[in-house]
Short mmCIF file of C-alpha atoms (C1' of nucleotides) in Angstrom, two decimals:
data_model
loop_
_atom_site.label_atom_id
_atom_site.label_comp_id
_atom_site.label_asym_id
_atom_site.label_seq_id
_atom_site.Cartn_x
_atom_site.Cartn_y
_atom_site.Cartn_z
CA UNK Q 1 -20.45 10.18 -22.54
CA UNK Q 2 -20.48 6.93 -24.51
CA UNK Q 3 -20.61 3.50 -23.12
CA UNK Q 4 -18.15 1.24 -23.33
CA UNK Q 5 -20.06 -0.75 -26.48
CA UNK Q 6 -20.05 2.49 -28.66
CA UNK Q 7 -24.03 3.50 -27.57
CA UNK Q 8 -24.28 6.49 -26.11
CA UNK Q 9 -27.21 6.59 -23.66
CA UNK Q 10 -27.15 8.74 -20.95
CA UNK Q 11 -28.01 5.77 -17.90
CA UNK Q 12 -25.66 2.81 -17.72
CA UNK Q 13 -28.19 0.47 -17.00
CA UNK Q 14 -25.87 -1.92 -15.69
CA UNK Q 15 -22.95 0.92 -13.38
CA UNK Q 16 -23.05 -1.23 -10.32
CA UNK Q 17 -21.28 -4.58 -11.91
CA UNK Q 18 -19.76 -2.96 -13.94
CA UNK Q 19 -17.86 -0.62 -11.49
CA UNK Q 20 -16.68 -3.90 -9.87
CA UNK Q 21 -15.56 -5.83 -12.63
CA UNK Q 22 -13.40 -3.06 -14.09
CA UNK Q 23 -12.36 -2.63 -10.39
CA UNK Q 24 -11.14 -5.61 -10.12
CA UNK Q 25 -9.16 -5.67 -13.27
CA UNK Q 26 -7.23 -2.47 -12.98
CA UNK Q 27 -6.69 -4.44 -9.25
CA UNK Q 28 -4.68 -7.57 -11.37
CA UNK Q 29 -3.28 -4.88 -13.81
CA UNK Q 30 -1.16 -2.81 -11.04
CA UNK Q 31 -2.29 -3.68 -7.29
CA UNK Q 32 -4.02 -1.96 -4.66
CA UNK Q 33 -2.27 1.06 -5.68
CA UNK Q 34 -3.69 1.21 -9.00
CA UNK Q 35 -7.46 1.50 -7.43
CA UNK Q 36 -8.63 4.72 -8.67
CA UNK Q 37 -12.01 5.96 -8.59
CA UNK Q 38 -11.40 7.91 -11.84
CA UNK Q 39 -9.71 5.62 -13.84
CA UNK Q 40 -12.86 2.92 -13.00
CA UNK Q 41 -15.11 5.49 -14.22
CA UNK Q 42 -13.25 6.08 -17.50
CA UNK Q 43 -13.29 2.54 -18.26
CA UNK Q 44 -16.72 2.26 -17.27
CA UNK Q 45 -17.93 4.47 -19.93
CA UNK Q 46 -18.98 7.10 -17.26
CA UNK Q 47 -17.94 9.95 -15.07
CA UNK Q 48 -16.18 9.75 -11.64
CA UNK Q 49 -18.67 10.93 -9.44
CA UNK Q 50 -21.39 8.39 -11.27
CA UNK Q 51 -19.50 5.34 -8.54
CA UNK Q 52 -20.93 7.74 -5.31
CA UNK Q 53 -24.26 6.36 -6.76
CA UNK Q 54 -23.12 2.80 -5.54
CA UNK Q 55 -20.35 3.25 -3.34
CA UNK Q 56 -19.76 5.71 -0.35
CA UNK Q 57 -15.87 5.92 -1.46
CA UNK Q 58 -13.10 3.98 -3.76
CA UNK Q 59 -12.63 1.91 0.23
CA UNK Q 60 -15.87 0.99 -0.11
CA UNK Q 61 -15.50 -0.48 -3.57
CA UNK Q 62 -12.27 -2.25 -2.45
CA UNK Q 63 -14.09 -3.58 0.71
CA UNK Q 64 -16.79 -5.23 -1.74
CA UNK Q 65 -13.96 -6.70 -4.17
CA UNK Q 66 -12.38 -7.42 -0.86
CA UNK Q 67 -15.60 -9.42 0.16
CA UNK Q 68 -15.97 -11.07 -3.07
CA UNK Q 69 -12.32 -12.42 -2.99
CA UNK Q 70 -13.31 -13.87 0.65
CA UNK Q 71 -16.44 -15.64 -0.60
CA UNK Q 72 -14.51 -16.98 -3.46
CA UNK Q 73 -11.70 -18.31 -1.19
CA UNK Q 74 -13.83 -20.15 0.89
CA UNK Q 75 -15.67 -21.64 -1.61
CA UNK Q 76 -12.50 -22.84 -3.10
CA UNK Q 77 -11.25 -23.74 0.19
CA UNK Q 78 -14.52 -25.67 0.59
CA UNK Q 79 -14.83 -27.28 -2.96
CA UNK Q 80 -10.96 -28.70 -1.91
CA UNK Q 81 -11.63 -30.38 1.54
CA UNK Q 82 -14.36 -31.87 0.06
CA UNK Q 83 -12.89 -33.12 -2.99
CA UNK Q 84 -11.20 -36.56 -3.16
CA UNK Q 85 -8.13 -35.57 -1.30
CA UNK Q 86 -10.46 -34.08 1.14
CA UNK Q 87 -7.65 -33.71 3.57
CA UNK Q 88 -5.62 -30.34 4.99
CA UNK Q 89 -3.13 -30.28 2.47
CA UNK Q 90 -5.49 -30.10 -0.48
CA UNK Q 91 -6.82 -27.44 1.39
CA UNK Q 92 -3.56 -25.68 1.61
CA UNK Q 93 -3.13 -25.71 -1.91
CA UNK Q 94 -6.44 -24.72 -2.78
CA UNK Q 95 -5.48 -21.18 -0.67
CA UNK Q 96 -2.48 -21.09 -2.12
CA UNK Q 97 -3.45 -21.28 -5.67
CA UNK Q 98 -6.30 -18.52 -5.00
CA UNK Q 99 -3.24 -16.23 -4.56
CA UNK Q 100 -1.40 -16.97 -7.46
CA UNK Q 101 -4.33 -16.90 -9.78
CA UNK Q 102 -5.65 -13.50 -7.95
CA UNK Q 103 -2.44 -11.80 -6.76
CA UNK Q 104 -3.76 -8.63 -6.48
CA UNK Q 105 -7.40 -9.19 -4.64
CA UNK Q 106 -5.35 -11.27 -2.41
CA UNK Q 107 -2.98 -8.47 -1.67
CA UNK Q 108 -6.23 -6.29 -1.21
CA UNK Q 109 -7.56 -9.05 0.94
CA UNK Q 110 -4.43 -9.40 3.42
CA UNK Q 111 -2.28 -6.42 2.86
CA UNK Q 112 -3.16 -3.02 3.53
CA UNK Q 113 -4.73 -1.05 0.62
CA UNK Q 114 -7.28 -0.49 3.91
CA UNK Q 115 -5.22 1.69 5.89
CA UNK Q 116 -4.37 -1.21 8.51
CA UNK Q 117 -4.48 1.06 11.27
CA UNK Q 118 -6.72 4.40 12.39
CA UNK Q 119 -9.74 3.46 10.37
CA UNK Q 120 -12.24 0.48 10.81
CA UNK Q 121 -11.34 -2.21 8.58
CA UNK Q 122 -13.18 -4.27 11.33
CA UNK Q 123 -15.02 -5.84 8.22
CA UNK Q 124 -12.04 -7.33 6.61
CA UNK Q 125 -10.40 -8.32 9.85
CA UNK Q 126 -13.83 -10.57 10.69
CA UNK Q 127 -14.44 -12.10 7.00
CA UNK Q 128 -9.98 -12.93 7.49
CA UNK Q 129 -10.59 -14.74 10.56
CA UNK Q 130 -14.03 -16.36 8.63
CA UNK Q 131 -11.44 -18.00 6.33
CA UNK Q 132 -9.42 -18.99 9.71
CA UNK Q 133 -12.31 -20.70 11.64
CA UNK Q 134 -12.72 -22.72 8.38
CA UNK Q 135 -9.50 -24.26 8.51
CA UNK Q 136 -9.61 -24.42 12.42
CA UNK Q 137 -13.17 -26.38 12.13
CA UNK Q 138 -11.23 -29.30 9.73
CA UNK Q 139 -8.33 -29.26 12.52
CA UNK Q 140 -10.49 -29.87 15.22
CA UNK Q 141 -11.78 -33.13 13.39
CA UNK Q 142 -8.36 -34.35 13.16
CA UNK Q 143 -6.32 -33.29 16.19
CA UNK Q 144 -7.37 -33.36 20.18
CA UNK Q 145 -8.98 -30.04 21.42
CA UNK Q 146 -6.05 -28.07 22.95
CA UNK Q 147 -3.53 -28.55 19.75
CA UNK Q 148 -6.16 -27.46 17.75
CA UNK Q 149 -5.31 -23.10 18.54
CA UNK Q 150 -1.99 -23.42 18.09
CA UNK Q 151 -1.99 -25.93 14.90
CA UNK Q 152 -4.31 -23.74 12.94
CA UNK Q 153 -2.08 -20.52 14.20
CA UNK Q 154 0.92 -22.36 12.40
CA UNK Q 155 -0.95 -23.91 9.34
CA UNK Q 156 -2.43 -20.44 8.29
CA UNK Q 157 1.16 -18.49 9.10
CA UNK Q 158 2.69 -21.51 7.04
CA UNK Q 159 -0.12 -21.08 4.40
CA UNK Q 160 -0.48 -17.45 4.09
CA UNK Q 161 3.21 -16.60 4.66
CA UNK Q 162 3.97 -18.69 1.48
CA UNK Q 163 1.17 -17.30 -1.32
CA UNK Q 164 2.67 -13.92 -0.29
CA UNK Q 165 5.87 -15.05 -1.07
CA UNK Q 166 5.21 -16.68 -4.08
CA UNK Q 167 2.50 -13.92 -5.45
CA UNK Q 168 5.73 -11.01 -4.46
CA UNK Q 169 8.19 -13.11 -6.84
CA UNK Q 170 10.10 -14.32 -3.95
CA UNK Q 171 10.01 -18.11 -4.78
CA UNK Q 172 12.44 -18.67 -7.11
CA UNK Q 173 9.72 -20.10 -9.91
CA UNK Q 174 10.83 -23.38 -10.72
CA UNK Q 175 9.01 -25.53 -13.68
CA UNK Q 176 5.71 -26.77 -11.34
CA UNK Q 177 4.91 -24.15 -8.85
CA UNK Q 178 2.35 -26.12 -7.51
CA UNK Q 179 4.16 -28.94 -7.21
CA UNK Q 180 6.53 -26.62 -4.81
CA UNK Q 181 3.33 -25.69 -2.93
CA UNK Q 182 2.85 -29.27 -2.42
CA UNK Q 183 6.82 -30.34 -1.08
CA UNK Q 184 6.06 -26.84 1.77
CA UNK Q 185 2.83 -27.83 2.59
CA UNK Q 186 3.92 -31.67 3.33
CA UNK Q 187 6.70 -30.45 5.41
CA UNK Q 188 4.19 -28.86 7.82
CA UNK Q 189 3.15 -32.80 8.79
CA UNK Q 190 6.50 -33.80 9.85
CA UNK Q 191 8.42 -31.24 10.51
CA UNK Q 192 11.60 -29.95 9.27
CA UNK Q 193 14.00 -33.11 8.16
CA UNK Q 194 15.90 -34.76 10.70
CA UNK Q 195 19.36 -33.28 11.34
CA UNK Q 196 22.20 -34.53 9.52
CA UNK X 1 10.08 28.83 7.08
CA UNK X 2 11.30 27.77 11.05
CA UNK X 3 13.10 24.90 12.02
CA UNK X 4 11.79 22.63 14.39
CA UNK X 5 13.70 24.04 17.48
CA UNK X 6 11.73 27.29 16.81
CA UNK X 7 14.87 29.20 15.27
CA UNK X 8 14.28 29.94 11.57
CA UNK X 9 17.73 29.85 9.24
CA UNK X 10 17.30 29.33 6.21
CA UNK X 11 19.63 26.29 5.88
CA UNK X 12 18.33 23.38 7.63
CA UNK X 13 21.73 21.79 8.25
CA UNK X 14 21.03 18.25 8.89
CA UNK X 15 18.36 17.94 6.93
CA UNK X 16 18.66 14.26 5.05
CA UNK X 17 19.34 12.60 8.14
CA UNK X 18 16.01 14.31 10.14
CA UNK X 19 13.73 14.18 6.30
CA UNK X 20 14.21 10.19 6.97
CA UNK X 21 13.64 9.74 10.78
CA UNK X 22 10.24 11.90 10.14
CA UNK X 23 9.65 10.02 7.57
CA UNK X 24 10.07 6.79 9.57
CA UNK X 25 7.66 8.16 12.39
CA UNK X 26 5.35 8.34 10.08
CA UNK X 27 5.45 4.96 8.79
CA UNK X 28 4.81 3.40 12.62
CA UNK X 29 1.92 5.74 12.90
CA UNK X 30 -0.14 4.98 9.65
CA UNK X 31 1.52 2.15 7.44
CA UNK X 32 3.52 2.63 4.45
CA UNK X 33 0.28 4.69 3.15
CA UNK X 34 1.02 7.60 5.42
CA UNK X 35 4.39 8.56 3.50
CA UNK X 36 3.59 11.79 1.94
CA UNK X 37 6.32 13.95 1.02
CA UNK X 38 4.68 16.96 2.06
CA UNK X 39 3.97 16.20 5.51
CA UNK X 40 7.20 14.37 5.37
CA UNK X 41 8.23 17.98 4.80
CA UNK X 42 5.90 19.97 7.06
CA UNK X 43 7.58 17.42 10.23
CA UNK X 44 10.87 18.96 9.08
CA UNK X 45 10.11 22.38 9.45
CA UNK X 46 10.85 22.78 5.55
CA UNK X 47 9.25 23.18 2.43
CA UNK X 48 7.67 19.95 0.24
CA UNK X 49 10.40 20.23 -2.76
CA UNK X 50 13.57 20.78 -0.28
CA UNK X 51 13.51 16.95 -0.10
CA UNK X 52 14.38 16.39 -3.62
CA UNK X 53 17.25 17.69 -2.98
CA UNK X 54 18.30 14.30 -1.75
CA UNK X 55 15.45 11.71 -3.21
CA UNK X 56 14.73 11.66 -6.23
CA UNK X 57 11.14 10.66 -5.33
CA UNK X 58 8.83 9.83 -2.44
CA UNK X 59 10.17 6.44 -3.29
CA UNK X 60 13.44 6.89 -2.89
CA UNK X 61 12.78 7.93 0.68
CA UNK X 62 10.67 4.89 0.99
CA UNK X 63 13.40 2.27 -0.62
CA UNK X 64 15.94 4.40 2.48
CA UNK X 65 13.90 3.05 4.72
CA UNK X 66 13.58 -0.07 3.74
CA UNK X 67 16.98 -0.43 3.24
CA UNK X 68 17.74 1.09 7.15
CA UNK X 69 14.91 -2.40 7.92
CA UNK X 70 16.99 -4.57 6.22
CA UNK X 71 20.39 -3.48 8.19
CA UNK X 72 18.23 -3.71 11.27
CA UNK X 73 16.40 -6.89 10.60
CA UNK X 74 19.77 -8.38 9.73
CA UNK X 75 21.53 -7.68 12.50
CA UNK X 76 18.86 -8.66 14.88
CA UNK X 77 18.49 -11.98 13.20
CA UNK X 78 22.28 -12.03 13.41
CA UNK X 79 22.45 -11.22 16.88
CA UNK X 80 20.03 -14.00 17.45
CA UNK X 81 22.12 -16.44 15.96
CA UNK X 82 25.30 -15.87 17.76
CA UNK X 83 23.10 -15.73 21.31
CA UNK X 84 23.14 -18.27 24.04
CA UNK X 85 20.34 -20.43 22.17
CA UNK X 86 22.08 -19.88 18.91
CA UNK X 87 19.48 -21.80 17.19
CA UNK X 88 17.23 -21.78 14.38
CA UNK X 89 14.19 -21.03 16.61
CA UNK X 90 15.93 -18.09 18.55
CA UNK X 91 16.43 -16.32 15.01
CA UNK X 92 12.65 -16.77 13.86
CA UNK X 93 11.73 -15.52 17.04
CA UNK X 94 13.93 -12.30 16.41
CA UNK X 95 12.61 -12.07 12.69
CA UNK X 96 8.89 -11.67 14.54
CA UNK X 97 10.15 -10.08 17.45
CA UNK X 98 11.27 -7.45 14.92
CA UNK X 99 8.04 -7.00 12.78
CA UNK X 100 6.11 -6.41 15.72
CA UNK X 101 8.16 -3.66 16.97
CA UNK X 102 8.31 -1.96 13.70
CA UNK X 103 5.50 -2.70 12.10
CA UNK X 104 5.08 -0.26 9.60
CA UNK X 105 8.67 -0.65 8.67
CA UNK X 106 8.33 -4.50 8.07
CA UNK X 107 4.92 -3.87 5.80
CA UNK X 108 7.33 -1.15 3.84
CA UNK X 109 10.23 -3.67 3.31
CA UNK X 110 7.95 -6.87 2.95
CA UNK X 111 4.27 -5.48 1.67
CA UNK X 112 3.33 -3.65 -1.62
CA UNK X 113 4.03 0.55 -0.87
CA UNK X 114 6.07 0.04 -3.77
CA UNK X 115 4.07 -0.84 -6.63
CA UNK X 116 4.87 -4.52 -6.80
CA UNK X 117 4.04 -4.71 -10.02
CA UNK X 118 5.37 -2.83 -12.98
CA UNK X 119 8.45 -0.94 -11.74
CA UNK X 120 11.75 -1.66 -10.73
CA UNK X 121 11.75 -2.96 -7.04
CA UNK X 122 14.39 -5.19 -8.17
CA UNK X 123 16.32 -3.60 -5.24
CA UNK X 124 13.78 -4.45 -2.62
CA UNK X 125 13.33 -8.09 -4.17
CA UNK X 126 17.65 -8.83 -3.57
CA UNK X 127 17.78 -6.99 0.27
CA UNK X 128 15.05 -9.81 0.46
CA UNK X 129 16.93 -12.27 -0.67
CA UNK X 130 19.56 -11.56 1.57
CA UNK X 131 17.62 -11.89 4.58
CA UNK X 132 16.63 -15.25 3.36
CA UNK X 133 20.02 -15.81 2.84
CA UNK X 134 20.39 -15.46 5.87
CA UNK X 135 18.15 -18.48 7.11
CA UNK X 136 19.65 -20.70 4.48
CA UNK X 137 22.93 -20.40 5.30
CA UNK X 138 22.17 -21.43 8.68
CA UNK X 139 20.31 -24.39 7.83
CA UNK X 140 23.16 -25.62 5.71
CA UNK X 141 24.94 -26.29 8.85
CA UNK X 142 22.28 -28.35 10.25
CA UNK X 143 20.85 -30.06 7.50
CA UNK X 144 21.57 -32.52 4.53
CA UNK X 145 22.17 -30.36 1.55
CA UNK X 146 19.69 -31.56 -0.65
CA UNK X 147 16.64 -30.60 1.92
CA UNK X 148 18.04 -26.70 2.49
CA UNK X 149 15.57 -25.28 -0.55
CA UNK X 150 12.35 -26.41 0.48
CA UNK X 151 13.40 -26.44 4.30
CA UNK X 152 14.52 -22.69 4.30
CA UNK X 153 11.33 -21.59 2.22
CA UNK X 154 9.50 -24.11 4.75
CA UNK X 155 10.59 -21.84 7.24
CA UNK X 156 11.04 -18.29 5.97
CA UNK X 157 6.35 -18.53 5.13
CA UNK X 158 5.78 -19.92 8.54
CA UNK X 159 7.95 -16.90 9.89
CA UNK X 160 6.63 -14.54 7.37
CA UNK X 161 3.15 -15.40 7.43
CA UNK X 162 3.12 -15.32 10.99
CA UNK X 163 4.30 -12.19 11.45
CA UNK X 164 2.55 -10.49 8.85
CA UNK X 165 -0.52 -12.17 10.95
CA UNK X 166 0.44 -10.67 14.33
CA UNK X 167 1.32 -6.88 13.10
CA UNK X 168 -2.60 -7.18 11.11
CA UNK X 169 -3.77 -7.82 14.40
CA UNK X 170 -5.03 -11.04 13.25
CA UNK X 171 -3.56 -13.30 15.97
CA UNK X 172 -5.86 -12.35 19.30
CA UNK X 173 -3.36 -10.67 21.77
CA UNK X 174 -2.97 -12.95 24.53
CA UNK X 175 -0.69 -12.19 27.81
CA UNK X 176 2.93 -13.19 26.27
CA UNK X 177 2.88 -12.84 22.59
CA UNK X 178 6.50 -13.98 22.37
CA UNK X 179 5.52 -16.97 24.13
CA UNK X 180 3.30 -17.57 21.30
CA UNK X 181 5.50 -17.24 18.99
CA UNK X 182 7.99 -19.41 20.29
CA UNK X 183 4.82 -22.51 20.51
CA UNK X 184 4.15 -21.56 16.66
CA UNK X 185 7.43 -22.11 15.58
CA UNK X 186 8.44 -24.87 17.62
CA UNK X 187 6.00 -26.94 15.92
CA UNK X 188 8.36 -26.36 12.64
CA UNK X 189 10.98 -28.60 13.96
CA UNK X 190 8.11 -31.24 14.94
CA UNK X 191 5.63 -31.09 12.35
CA UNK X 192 1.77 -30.82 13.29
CA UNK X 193 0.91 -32.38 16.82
CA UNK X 194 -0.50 -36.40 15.67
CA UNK X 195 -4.06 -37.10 14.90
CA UNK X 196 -6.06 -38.55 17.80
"C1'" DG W 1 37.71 41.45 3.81
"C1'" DG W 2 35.08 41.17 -0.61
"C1'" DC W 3 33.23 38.21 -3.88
"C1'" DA W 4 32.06 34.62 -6.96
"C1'" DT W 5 30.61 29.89 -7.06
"C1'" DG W 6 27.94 26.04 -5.70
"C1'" DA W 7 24.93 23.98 -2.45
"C1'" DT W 8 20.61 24.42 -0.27
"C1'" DT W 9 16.07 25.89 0.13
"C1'" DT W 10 11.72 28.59 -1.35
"C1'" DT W 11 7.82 30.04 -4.13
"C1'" DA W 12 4.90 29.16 -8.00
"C1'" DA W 13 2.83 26.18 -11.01
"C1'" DC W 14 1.08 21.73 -13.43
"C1'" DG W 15 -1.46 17.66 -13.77
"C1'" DA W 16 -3.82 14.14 -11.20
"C1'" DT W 17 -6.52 12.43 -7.46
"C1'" DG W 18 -10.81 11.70 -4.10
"C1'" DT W 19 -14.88 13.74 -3.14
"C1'" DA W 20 -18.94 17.20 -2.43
"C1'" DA W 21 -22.66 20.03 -4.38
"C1'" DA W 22 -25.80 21.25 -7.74
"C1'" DG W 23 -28.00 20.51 -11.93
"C1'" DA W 24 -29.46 17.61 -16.05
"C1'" DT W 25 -31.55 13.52 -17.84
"C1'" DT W 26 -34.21 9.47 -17.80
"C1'" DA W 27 -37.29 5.52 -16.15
"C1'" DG W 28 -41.44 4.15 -14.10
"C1'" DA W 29 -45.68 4.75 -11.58
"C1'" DT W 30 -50.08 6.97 -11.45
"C1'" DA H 1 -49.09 12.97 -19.70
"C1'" DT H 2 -47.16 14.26 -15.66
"C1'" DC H 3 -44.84 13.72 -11.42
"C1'" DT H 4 -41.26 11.61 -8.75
"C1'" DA H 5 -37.27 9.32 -7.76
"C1'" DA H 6 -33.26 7.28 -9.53
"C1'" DT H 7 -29.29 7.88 -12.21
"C1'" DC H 8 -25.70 10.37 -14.19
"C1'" DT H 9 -22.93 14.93 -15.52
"C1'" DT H 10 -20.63 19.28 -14.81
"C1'" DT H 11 -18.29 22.11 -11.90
"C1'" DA H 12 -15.51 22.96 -8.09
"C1'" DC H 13 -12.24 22.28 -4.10
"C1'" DA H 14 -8.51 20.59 -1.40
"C1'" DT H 15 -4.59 17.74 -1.58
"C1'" DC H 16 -0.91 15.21 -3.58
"C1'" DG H 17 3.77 14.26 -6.19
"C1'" DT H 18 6.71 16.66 -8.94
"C1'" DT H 19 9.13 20.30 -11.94
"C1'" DA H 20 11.11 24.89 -12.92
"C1'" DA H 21 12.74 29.12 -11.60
"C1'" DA H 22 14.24 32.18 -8.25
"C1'" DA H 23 16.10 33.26 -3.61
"C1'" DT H 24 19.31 32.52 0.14
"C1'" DC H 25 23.26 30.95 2.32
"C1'" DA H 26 28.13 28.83 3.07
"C1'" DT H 27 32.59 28.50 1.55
"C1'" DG H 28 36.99 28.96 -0.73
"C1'" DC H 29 39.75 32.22 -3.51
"C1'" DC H 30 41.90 36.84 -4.34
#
DNA sequence: GGCATGATTTTAACGATGTAAAGATTAGAT
DNA sequence: ATCTAATCTTTACATCGTTAAAATCATGCC
């Protein structure tokens, strides 16, 4: 079997990153669905069964993409409340812009692709509400203790409700999408206009 | 090959109608990744391929049933509308109200299961549409024109995202979910609660 | 009533998948 | 240099969606 640079040793030398960086591609390229534990070994210059060397089963590989896309999310999440906005709505679009620019680890992230019930995607469903307590702990410097549940409840429906929308081509896409990320996000502060 | 009533013709006889309500029963018990067409067809009491016979694909049976969710989800949010409260906030509360009961079906119609990407869920993408419709048209009756775009997609993430949130178990499970509903989406009309 | 026609279903088969088991190859320590 | 453990391959199995061909049944026509 030849690696993917032509050579044509017989050990990788490098399977393990490898595996997840061609995972995550054919993840962008078609979706959860498109996971295959055979297809990442053909791109990987190597044969199926070589991935049981790292991974227990293709879940397990899309529970460590899954756990890369969470780390990544909070640090961008992070790197926007501390920026010079550093305020919830730069936060907002800091999520929301993860989406977009990683559709499909998002989907992987918050959709199934783990079957969502029977089996024990306990993982995912902590290192989810890990991104939660991150925007509840900004909330709770802003509003008085018992809005705080019920704020961050609606801020991450608001939040996550519209990257799905927007990464599923539901959002009619207008010239700025971010600036349309922006006009939602503001609305959340004061409500839906007055009525006419 | 016997029917499910233990007799054992050879003709089915109602076999579309009882191919999709197996097919739905599966969906509720493990997520759109439980549709298999052969244990769509073992449930029926009938071979795997009889079912072509009226999809042209395990997709087809899928895009049925999404297309039965849409009827349903439209009528309820219909229904909602024309009720007592006949308000904006009685039909978001029937849009979650309808997720969680059919939760499988709702990840079907609003989820991947069909591969987002690549083929031709154009189909899925305009029963969507509709729905949202739906809210619009609503909101045109209660708003100044020129907010309905931003106030309808305002409102269709907050309801989306929060139900997608409750049927991931995601939301802890307190005494009266549909109380908690109806606090999350109240705050649409006022906006967040004011800092301290 | 007998029979042909068309609708419905079955059996058999193909290619693809995830995964397990057993063997081959290689790297690294002693 | 040899032994050992890590890494990877080949082979194999069960299952899946789907196609093709054959079997069975229902129905209208004579």
């Amino acid at each position: 079997m030849a690696t993917h640079d032509g050579s044509t040793r017989y050990h990788h030398g490098n399977l393990r990153p490898t595996l997840l960086s061609v995972a995550r591609a054919l993840l962008e390229e078609g979706g959860p669905a498109a996971l295959s534990i055979r297809e990442i070994g053909r791109r990987s210059g190597v044969s199926a069964p070589a991935a049981y060397h790292y991974f227990n089963s293709l879940d397990a590989i899309a529970a460590a993409l899954a756990e890369q896309g969470f780390v990544e999310l909070s640090e961008s999440i992070d790197a926007a409340l501390a920026g010079p906005r550093r305020n919830l709505l730069a936060g907002g679009i800091a999520y929301v812009a993860f989406a977009r620019a990683n559709p499909g680890l998002y989907r992987l992230m918050f959709g199934e692709g783990f079957q969502a019930y029977s089996k024990g995607n306990e993982a995912i469903r902590a290192l989810r509400m890990q991104v939660y307590g991150q925007m509840k702990d900004d909330l709770e410097k802003r509003l008085t203790p018992e809005d705080v549940p019920n704020a961050a409840l609606f801020l991450w429906s608001l939040t996550h409700g519209l990257a799905l929308l927007m990464i599923d081509g539901q959002v009619e896409p207008g010239a700025d999408p971010d600036a349309k990320v922006e006009d939602i996000l503001k609305l959340a502060g004061m409500g839906l206009p007055a009525a006419r």
